[in-house]
């Protein structure tokens, strides 16, 4: 799945982040190879979302470097807006643009940022909507959709920019249980197509199925990092053992 | 957790009470005032055409001036307000301080004093025509209030919207103009309408610097005829009817703005 000779597409080195007294990231290092699927899990407040959000600089780390596709995201020499175009992001709370139709949500960024002609952007958008299973809702406003549908649109919106990497920040945590499956299905399909993915999630079934590597964090530190098989069958760190006992 | 922007209603009470668009009852404060004012107007003009009917023919010139001053001042205060509101939200300390100081200073000086200042005090150095002085004073004053309306409106949009736009690669300006302001607009518009009404009433102050608005026309009429009671009754009724019309208009506009979150 990963090419051993390739360079990591994401390289986080000794990242520190403080929120006042709280240390959200405590000397975290992480590398992600192209095509790799990494799941980050851990209790709430463990710093997993902060880590994910520092990759596209929604949070700025206080110390350490974050290199995405060869570019330091915190360097003033690099255009963060260009870097972000290669990093699709999906949020817990969907964050669709409520004043735009579903189709416009998907075409807005490619038309403006990639100068894609409208017709092309729309046909690509319709393709993506078909892929996430809601092509019949192209012309409605997001408020007309269920949570699961909104999240699938949000995934399609991120994909519309044809990013190299997809970041998922607890994409199913705000969903009713019966809608979680439909969103995970889309994510599994995406993983099978070879997308590089970093997912913060509590969905251990998903992690087991698609992850190449699972990272366990607590108190801003990476406590364990392993392939899913070992991660679940032979957890080494006592904190992870306790965590797995509670959620499985 | 909800992704929809909360439907924030910014209430500023110096304009008019805007009727609730969802109100289905017929007898409301608005309808009582409106029917009462209209009935009084019709009754006075028919039962005592002299002087009321004559007044009704004398005052409309002033109504046109009042509207002219109001509309021009609002149009000038909106860009001032937008710049001020964005300035108040700016992370640049200097811009933030300039905008905040402007709001602080303007809000601390009565409009009438600002008007005198521009017309009489600054008039010593630069003679400003009375109409222009009125528009400048009102725009500067209301620009500060409008700034607060814009700031609150922009602030009411959830942070997730900015994050979603920025993570797609939009820069700050694109995020503001393509994502935040189009949504903030519906939170901003009703209070802007309310400011319009407040401003329309405040334009009565400009009658003091010889702008021939409704009140000024009334004073002219009264000083010739000595019919103070009749004149100011009529002036008050006209202001009230205009204000009531406008507050209903704002209310209708407000209900139309919520098109995209109807299920």
Coordinates of C-alpha atoms in Angstrom, one line a residue:
Chain A
X1 CA 0.0 0.0 0.0
X2 CA 2.9 2.4 0.7
X3 CA 5.9 2.7 -1.4
X4 CA 9.0 2.3 0.8
X5 CA 11.1 4.5 -1.3
X6 CA 8.7 7.4 -1.3
X7 CA 9.0 10.5 0.9
X8 CA 6.4 11.1 3.6
X9 CA 3.8 13.5 2.4
X10 CA 3.2 14.8 5.9
X11 CA 6.0 15.2 8.3
X12 CA 5.4 16.5 11.8
X13 CA 8.5 17.1 13.9
X14 CA 8.5 17.8 17.6
X15 CA 5.3 19.7 17.6
X16 CA 4.3 21.6 20.8
X17 CA 1.1 23.5 21.3
X18 CA 0.0 25.3 24.5
X19 CA -3.5 26.7 25.3
X20 CA -2.7 28.7 28.4
X21 CA -1.7 26.2 31.1
X22 CA -2.8 23.3 29.0
X23 CA -0.2 21.4 26.8
X24 CA -2.3 20.3 23.8
X25 CA 0.6 18.9 21.9
X26 CA 3.6 17.6 23.8
X27 CA 6.5 17.0 21.5
X28 CA 4.5 15.1 18.8
X29 CA 6.2 13.7 15.8
X30 CA 4.4 11.9 13.0
X31 CA 5.0 10.9 9.4
X32 CA 2.4 9.9 6.9
X33 CA 3.3 8.3 3.6
X34 CA 1.4 9.0 0.3
X35 CA -1.6 6.7 0.1
X36 CA -1.4 5.8 3.8
X37 CA -4.4 5.8 6.0
X38 CA -3.7 6.9 9.6
X39 CA -6.3 6.9 12.3
X40 CA -5.8 9.0 15.4
X41 CA -7.7 8.1 18.5
X42 CA -7.7 8.9 22.2
X43 CA -9.9 10.4 24.9
X44 CA -11.3 13.8 24.5
X45 CA -8.8 16.5 25.3
X46 CA -5.9 14.3 24.3
X47 CA -4.8 16.7 21.6
X48 CA -5.8 14.6 18.6
X49 CA -8.0 17.3 17.0
X50 CA -5.3 19.9 17.6
X51 CA -2.7 17.7 15.9
X52 CA -5.0 17.2 12.9
X53 CA -5.8 20.9 12.7
X54 CA -2.2 21.9 12.9
X55 CA -1.6 20.0 9.6
X56 CA -3.6 22.6 7.7
X57 CA -2.7 25.4 10.1
X58 CA -6.1 25.9 11.6
X59 CA -4.0 25.7 14.7
X60 CA -0.5 27.1 14.7
X61 CA 2.0 25.0 16.6
X62 CA 4.1 26.9 19.1
X63 CA 7.2 24.8 18.5
X64 CA 8.2 22.2 15.9
X65 CA 7.7 22.0 12.1
X66 CA 5.0 20.6 10.0
X67 CA 5.9 19.8 6.4
X68 CA 3.1 19.0 3.9
X69 CA 4.1 17.8 0.5
X70 CA 7.6 19.4 0.9
X71 CA 6.3 22.7 2.2
X72 CA 6.5 24.1 5.7
X73 CA 3.0 25.1 6.6
X74 CA 4.2 27.7 9.1
X75 CA 6.7 29.3 7.0
X76 CA 5.8 32.9 5.9
X77 CA 7.5 32.1 2.5
X78 CA 4.8 29.6 1.7
X79 CA 1.2 30.5 0.7
X80 CA -0.9 28.6 3.2
X81 CA -4.0 29.1 1.0
X82 CA -2.2 27.1 -1.8
X83 CA -1.1 24.4 0.7
X84 CA -4.7 24.1 2.0
X85 CA -6.0 23.5 -1.5
X86 CA -4.2 20.1 -1.4
X87 CA -5.6 19.3 2.1
X88 CA -9.3 18.4 2.1
X89 CA -10.9 18.8 5.5
X90 CA -14.0 17.3 7.0
X91 CA -15.4 18.7 10.3
X92 CA -17.4 17.2 13.0
X93 CA -20.1 19.8 12.5
X94 CA -20.1 19.6 8.6
X95 CA -19.8 23.4 8.2
X96 CA -21.6 23.4 4.8
X97 CA -22.3 26.9 3.6
X98 CA -26.0 27.3 4.3
X99 CA -26.6 30.1 1.9
X100 CA -25.4 28.1 -1.1
X101 CA -27.1 25.0 -2.6
X102 CA -25.4 21.7 -2.4
X103 CA -24.1 22.1 -5.9
X104 CA -22.7 25.5 -5.2
X105 CA -21.1 24.3 -2.1
X106 CA -19.1 21.9 -4.3
X107 CA -18.3 24.3 -7.2
X108 CA -17.5 27.4 -5.3
X109 CA -13.9 26.6 -4.4
X110 CA -12.8 24.9 -7.7
X111 CA -14.3 27.8 -9.7
X112 CA -12.7 30.5 -7.7
X113 CA -9.4 28.9 -6.7
X114 CA -8.7 26.6 -9.5
X115 CA -10.4 28.7 -12.2
X116 CA -12.3 25.7 -13.3
X117 CA -15.0 26.7 -15.8
X118 CA -18.5 26.4 -14.4
X119 CA -19.7 23.6 -16.7
X120 CA -16.7 21.5 -15.8
X121 CA -17.0 22.2 -12.1
X122 CA -20.6 21.3 -12.1
X123 CA -20.2 18.1 -14.0
X124 CA -17.4 17.1 -11.6
X125 CA -19.6 18.1 -8.7
X126 CA -22.5 16.0 -9.9
X127 CA -20.1 13.1 -10.3
X128 CA -18.9 13.5 -6.7
X129 CA -22.5 13.8 -5.4
X130 CA -23.3 10.5 -7.2
X131 CA -20.3 8.9 -5.6
X132 CA -21.5 9.9 -2.1
X133 CA -25.0 8.9 -3.0
X134 CA -26.9 12.1 -3.1
X135 CA -27.0 13.3 -6.7
X136 CA -30.7 14.0 -6.4
X137 CA -30.1 16.7 -3.8
X138 CA -27.8 18.9 -6.0
X139 CA -30.1 21.9 -6.0
X140 CA -31.4 22.0 -2.4
X141 CA -30.0 24.0 0.5
X142 CA -28.0 22.1 3.1
X143 CA -30.7 22.7 5.8
X144 CA -33.0 20.4 3.8
X145 CA -30.6 17.5 4.4
X146 CA -30.1 15.0 7.2
X147 CA -26.9 15.1 9.2
X148 CA -25.5 12.1 7.4
X149 CA -26.3 13.6 4.0
X150 CA -24.7 16.9 5.0
X151 CA -21.6 15.2 6.0
X152 CA -21.4 13.3 2.7
X153 CA -21.8 16.6 0.9
X154 CA -19.0 18.0 3.1
X155 CA -16.8 15.1 2.0
X156 CA -17.7 15.7 -1.6
X157 CA -17.0 19.4 -1.2
X158 CA -13.5 18.7 0.0
X159 CA -13.0 16.2 -2.8
X160 CA -14.1 18.8 -5.4
X161 CA -10.7 20.5 -5.0
X162 CA -9.0 17.2 -5.8
X163 CA -6.8 17.3 -2.7
X164 CA -3.8 15.0 -2.2
X165 CA -4.7 14.4 1.4
X166 CA -8.0 14.2 3.3
X167 CA -8.2 15.2 7.0
X168 CA -11.2 14.0 9.0
X169 CA -11.9 15.6 12.3
X170 CA -14.4 13.2 14.1
X171 CA -16.6 13.1 11.0
X172 CA -19.3 10.9 12.6
X173 CA -19.4 12.3 16.2
X174 CA -22.3 14.7 15.6
X175 CA -24.4 12.1 13.7
X176 CA -27.3 10.0 14.9
X177 CA -26.2 6.4 15.1
X178 CA -28.2 5.2 12.1
X179 CA -26.4 7.8 9.9
X180 CA -22.9 6.9 10.9
X181 CA -22.7 3.9 8.5
X182 CA -23.5 5.9 5.4
X183 CA -20.7 8.3 6.1
X184 CA -18.2 5.6 7.0
X185 CA -19.1 3.8 3.7
X186 CA -18.0 6.8 1.8
X187 CA -14.8 7.0 3.7
X188 CA -14.0 3.4 3.2
X189 CA -14.6 3.8 -0.6
X190 CA -12.3 6.7 -0.6
X191 CA -9.6 4.8 1.3
X192 CA -9.9 1.9 -1.2
X193 CA -9.2 4.4 -4.0
X194 CA -5.8 5.1 -2.5
X195 CA -6.5 8.5 -0.9
X196 CA -4.0 9.6 1.7
X197 CA -6.2 10.0 4.9
X198 CA -5.7 11.2 8.4
X199 CA -8.8 10.5 10.5
X200 CA -9.5 11.5 14.1
X201 CA -12.3 9.1 15.0
X202 CA -13.7 6.9 17.7
X203 CA -15.0 4.4 15.1
X204 CA -12.8 1.5 15.9
X205 CA -14.5 -0.7 13.3
X206 CA -13.5 1.7 10.6
X207 CA -10.0 1.9 12.0
X208 CA -9.6 -1.8 12.0
X209 CA -10.9 -2.0 8.4
X210 CA -9.0 0.7 6.6
X211 CA -6.2 2.0 8.8
X212 CA -2.6 1.2 8.0
X213 CA -1.6 2.6 11.3
X214 CA -3.4 3.7 14.4
X215 CA -2.1 6.4 16.7
X216 CA -3.2 6.6 20.3
X217 CA -2.8 10.0 22.0
X218 CA -3.4 11.2 25.6
X219 CA -2.4 14.5 27.2
X220 CA -0.9 15.8 24.0
X221 CA 1.5 12.8 23.6
X222 CA 1.5 9.9 21.2
X223 CA 1.5 6.9 23.6
X224 CA 1.3 4.1 21.0
X225 CA 1.5 3.7 17.3
X226 CA 0.8 0.4 15.6
X227 CA -0.8 -1.5 12.8
X228 CA -4.4 -2.3 13.6
X229 CA -3.9 -5.9 14.2
X230 CA -1.3 -5.3 17.0
X231 CA -3.0 -2.2 18.1
X232 CA -6.2 -4.1 19.1
X233 CA -4.8 -7.5 20.0
X234 CA -1.7 -6.5 21.8
X235 CA -1.9 -3.0 23.2
X236 CA 1.3 -2.3 25.2
X237 CA 0.6 1.0 27.0
X238 CA -1.6 0.6 30.1
X239 CA -3.5 3.8 29.2
X240 CA -4.4 2.3 25.8
X241 CA -5.5 -1.0 27.4
X242 CA -7.8 0.9 29.6
X243 CA -9.1 3.1 26.7
X244 CA -9.8 0.0 24.5
X245 CA -11.6 -1.7 27.4
X246 CA -13.9 1.2 27.7
X247 CA -14.8 1.7 24.1
X248 CA -14.8 -1.8 22.7
Chain B
X1 CA -23.9 20.3 17.9
X2 CA -25.6 22.4 15.2
X3 CA -24.1 23.8 12.1
X4 CA -26.8 26.3 11.3
X5 CA -26.1 29.9 12.2
X6 CA -28.3 30.8 15.0
X7 CA -31.0 33.2 14.0
X8 CA -29.7 36.1 16.0
X9 CA -32.0 39.1 16.2
X10 CA -30.0 42.2 17.1
X11 CA -32.4 44.5 18.9
X12 CA -31.6 48.2 19.0
X13 CA -34.4 50.1 20.5
X14 CA -33.9 53.6 19.3
X15 CA -35.4 53.0 15.9
X16 CA -38.9 51.4 16.2
X17 CA -40.3 48.2 17.6
X18 CA -40.2 46.0 14.5
X19 CA -43.3 43.8 14.3
X20 CA -42.6 40.1 14.6
X21 CA -43.1 38.7 11.1
X22 CA -44.6 35.5 12.6
X23 CA -47.2 37.4 14.5
X24 CA -50.6 36.3 13.2
X25 CA -52.9 38.3 15.5
X26 CA -54.6 41.3 14.1
X27 CA -54.7 43.5 17.1
X28 CA -51.2 44.4 17.9
X29 CA -49.4 47.5 19.1
X30 CA -48.5 48.1 15.5
X31 CA -52.0 47.9 14.1
X32 CA -53.5 50.0 16.9
X33 CA -50.9 52.7 16.3
X34 CA -51.3 52.6 12.5
X35 CA -55.1 52.5 12.4
X36 CA -55.2 55.2 15.2
X37 CA -52.8 57.5 13.4
X38 CA -54.5 57.1 10.1
X39 CA -58.0 57.6 11.5
X40 CA -56.8 60.7 13.3
X41 CA -55.3 62.1 10.1
X42 CA -58.4 61.4 8.1
X43 CA -60.7 62.7 10.8
X44 CA -58.8 66.0 11.2
X45 CA -58.4 66.6 7.5
X46 CA -62.1 66.0 6.8
X47 CA -63.7 67.6 9.9
X48 CA -61.4 70.7 10.0
X49 CA -59.8 71.1 6.5
X50 CA -58.6 74.5 7.8
X51 CA -55.8 74.3 8.9
X52 CA -55.3 70.5 8.7
X53 CA -55.9 69.9 5.0
X54 CA -53.8 73.0 4.3
X55 CA -51.0 71.6 6.5
X56 CA -51.1 68.3 4.7
X57 CA -50.4 70.1 1.5
X58 CA -47.7 72.3 3.0
X59 CA -45.7 69.6 4.7
X60 CA -44.9 67.0 1.9
X61 CA -42.0 69.2 0.6
X62 CA -40.4 68.5 3.9
X63 CA -41.2 64.8 3.7
X64 CA -39.1 64.6 0.5
X65 CA -36.2 66.4 2.2
X66 CA -36.4 64.2 5.2
X67 CA -36.3 61.1 3.0
X68 CA -33.5 62.6 0.9
X69 CA -31.3 63.3 3.9
X70 CA -32.1 59.9 5.4
X71 CA -31.4 57.8 2.3
X72 CA -28.2 59.6 1.5
X73 CA -26.9 59.4 5.0
X74 CA -27.8 55.7 5.3
X75 CA -26.0 55.0 2.0
X76 CA -22.9 56.8 3.3
X77 CA -23.1 55.2 6.7
X78 CA -23.2 51.6 5.4
X79 CA -19.7 51.6 3.9
X80 CA -18.4 53.5 7.0
X81 CA -20.1 50.9 9.2
X82 CA -18.7 47.9 7.2
X83 CA -15.2 49.3 7.4
X84 CA -15.6 50.1 11.1
X85 CA -17.1 46.7 11.9
X86 CA -14.3 44.8 10.0
X87 CA -11.8 47.1 11.8
X88 CA -13.2 46.2 15.1
X89 CA -12.8 42.5 14.3
X90 CA -9.4 43.0 12.9
X91 CA -6.5 41.2 14.5
X92 CA -4.3 44.2 13.6
X93 CA -4.0 46.1 16.8
X94 CA -3.6 49.5 15.2
X95 CA -6.7 49.1 12.9
X96 CA -8.6 47.8 15.8
X97 CA -7.7 50.8 18.0
X98 CA -8.6 53.3 15.3
X99 CA -12.0 51.7 14.6
X100 CA -12.8 51.3 18.3
X101 CA -11.7 54.9 19.1
X102 CA -13.9 56.2 16.4
X103 CA -16.9 54.3 17.8
X104 CA -16.1 55.4 21.3
X105 CA -15.8 59.1 20.4
X106 CA -18.8 59.3 18.2
X107 CA -21.0 57.5 20.6
X108 CA -20.0 59.8 23.4
X109 CA -21.1 63.0 21.6
X110 CA -24.7 63.8 21.1
X111 CA -25.8 63.9 17.5
X112 CA -27.0 67.5 17.9
X113 CA -23.6 68.6 19.2
X114 CA -21.9 66.8 16.3
X115 CA -24.2 68.5 13.9
X116 CA -23.5 71.9 15.4
X117 CA -19.8 71.1 15.4
X118 CA -19.7 70.3 11.7
X119 CA -22.0 73.2 10.6
X120 CA -20.9 76.0 13.0
X121 CA -17.6 75.1 14.6
X122 CA -15.9 73.7 11.5
X123 CA -17.8 76.2 9.4
X124 CA -15.3 78.8 10.6
X125 CA -12.7 77.1 8.5
X126 CA -14.7 75.6 5.7
X127 CA -18.2 76.6 4.8
X128 CA -20.2 73.4 4.4
X129 CA -23.6 73.7 2.7
X130 CA -26.4 72.9 5.2
X131 CA -27.6 69.8 3.5
X132 CA -24.1 68.4 3.1
X133 CA -23.3 69.2 6.8
X134 CA -26.4 67.3 7.8
X135 CA -25.5 64.3 5.7
X136 CA -21.9 64.3 7.0
X137 CA -22.9 64.5 10.6
X138 CA -25.6 61.8 10.3
X139 CA -23.3 59.5 8.3
X140 CA -20.4 59.9 10.7
X141 CA -22.6 59.3 13.7
X142 CA -24.6 56.4 12.3
X143 CA -21.4 54.9 10.7
X144 CA -20.3 54.1 14.3
X145 CA -23.6 52.5 15.2
X146 CA -23.7 50.7 11.9
X147 CA -20.2 49.4 12.7
X148 CA -21.5 47.7 15.8
X149 CA -24.3 46.2 13.8
X150 CA -21.9 44.8 11.2
X151 CA -19.6 43.6 14.0
X152 CA -22.4 41.8 15.8
X153 CA -23.7 40.3 12.5
X154 CA -20.3 39.0 11.4
X155 CA -19.7 37.7 14.9
X156 CA -23.0 35.8 14.9
X157 CA -21.7 33.4 12.1
X158 CA -20.3 30.3 13.6
X159 CA -16.5 29.9 13.5
X160 CA -16.9 26.6 11.6
X161 CA -17.9 28.6 8.6
X162 CA -14.6 30.5 8.5
X163 CA -12.7 27.3 9.2
X164 CA -14.4 25.5 6.4
X165 CA -13.8 28.3 3.9
X166 CA -10.1 28.7 5.0
X167 CA -9.5 25.0 4.8
X168 CA -10.7 24.9 1.2
X169 CA -8.0 27.5 0.5
X170 CA -10.0 30.7 0.4
X171 CA -8.1 33.7 1.8
X172 CA -9.4 36.0 4.5
X173 CA -11.1 38.4 2.1
X174 CA -12.7 35.7 0.0
X175 CA -13.9 34.1 3.2
X176 CA -15.4 37.3 4.4
X177 CA -17.1 38.3 1.2
X178 CA -18.1 35.0 -0.2
X179 CA -19.0 33.1 3.0
X180 CA -19.4 35.2 6.0
X181 CA -21.0 38.5 4.8
X182 CA -23.7 36.8 2.6
X183 CA -24.8 35.0 5.7
X184 CA -24.3 37.9 8.1
X185 CA -26.5 40.0 5.8
X186 CA -29.7 38.6 7.1
X187 CA -28.7 39.3 10.7
X188 CA -27.5 42.7 9.7
X189 CA -30.3 43.9 7.5
X190 CA -33.1 44.1 10.1
X191 CA -31.1 46.3 12.5
X192 CA -29.9 48.3 9.5
X193 CA -33.6 48.9 8.7
X194 CA -34.1 49.8 12.3
X195 CA -31.2 52.3 12.1
X196 CA -32.8 53.7 9.0
X197 CA -36.0 54.4 11.1
X198 CA -33.9 55.9 13.9
X199 CA -32.0 58.0 11.4
X200 CA -35.3 59.2 9.8
X201 CA -36.4 60.5 13.2
X202 CA -33.0 62.0 14.0
X203 CA -33.1 63.9 10.8
X204 CA -35.6 66.2 12.6
X205 CA -32.5 67.6 14.3
X206 CA -31.2 69.0 11.0
X207 CA -34.2 71.4 10.9
X208 CA -32.1 73.5 13.3
X209 CA -29.4 74.1 10.7
X210 CA -32.0 75.3 8.1
X211 CA -32.6 72.1 6.2
X212 CA -36.2 72.3 5.1
X213 CA -37.3 68.9 6.4
X214 CA -40.8 68.0 7.8
X215 CA -40.1 69.7 11.2
X216 CA -38.6 72.8 9.6
X217 CA -41.7 73.1 7.3
X218 CA -43.9 72.7 10.3
X219 CA -42.0 75.5 12.2
X220 CA -42.4 77.8 9.2
X221 CA -46.1 77.1 9.1
X222 CA -46.6 77.6 12.8
X223 CA -44.6 80.8 13.0
X224 CA -46.8 82.3 10.4
X225 CA -50.1 81.0 11.6
X226 CA -49.5 80.7 15.3
X227 CA -51.3 77.3 15.1
X228 CA -48.7 75.4 17.2
X229 CA -51.0 72.7 18.4
X230 CA -52.4 71.9 15.0
X231 CA -49.1 72.0 13.3
X232 CA -47.2 69.8 15.6
X233 CA -50.1 67.4 15.9
X234 CA -49.8 67.0 12.1
X235 CA -46.0 66.8 12.2
X236 CA -46.1 64.1 14.8
X237 CA -48.8 62.1 12.9
X238 CA -46.8 62.2 9.7
X239 CA -43.6 61.0 11.4
X240 CA -45.5 58.3 13.2
X241 CA -47.1 57.0 10.0
X242 CA -43.8 57.0 8.1
X243 CA -42.1 55.1 11.0
X244 CA -44.9 52.6 11.2
X245 CA -44.8 52.0 7.5
X246 CA -41.1 51.5 7.6
X247 CA -41.1 49.2 10.6
X248 CA -43.6 46.9 8.8
X249 CA -41.3 47.0 5.8
X250 CA -38.4 45.9 7.9
X251 CA -40.5 43.1 9.3
X252 CA -41.5 41.8 5.9
X253 CA -37.9 42.1 4.7
X254 CA -36.7 40.1 7.7
X255 CA -39.1 37.2 7.0
X256 CA -38.0 37.1 3.4
X257 CA -34.4 36.8 4.4
X258 CA -34.8 33.4 6.0
X259 CA -35.4 31.6 2.7
X260 CA -32.5 29.1 2.9
X261 CA -33.2 27.5 6.3
X262 CA -36.8 26.7 5.6
X263 CA -37.2 22.9 5.7

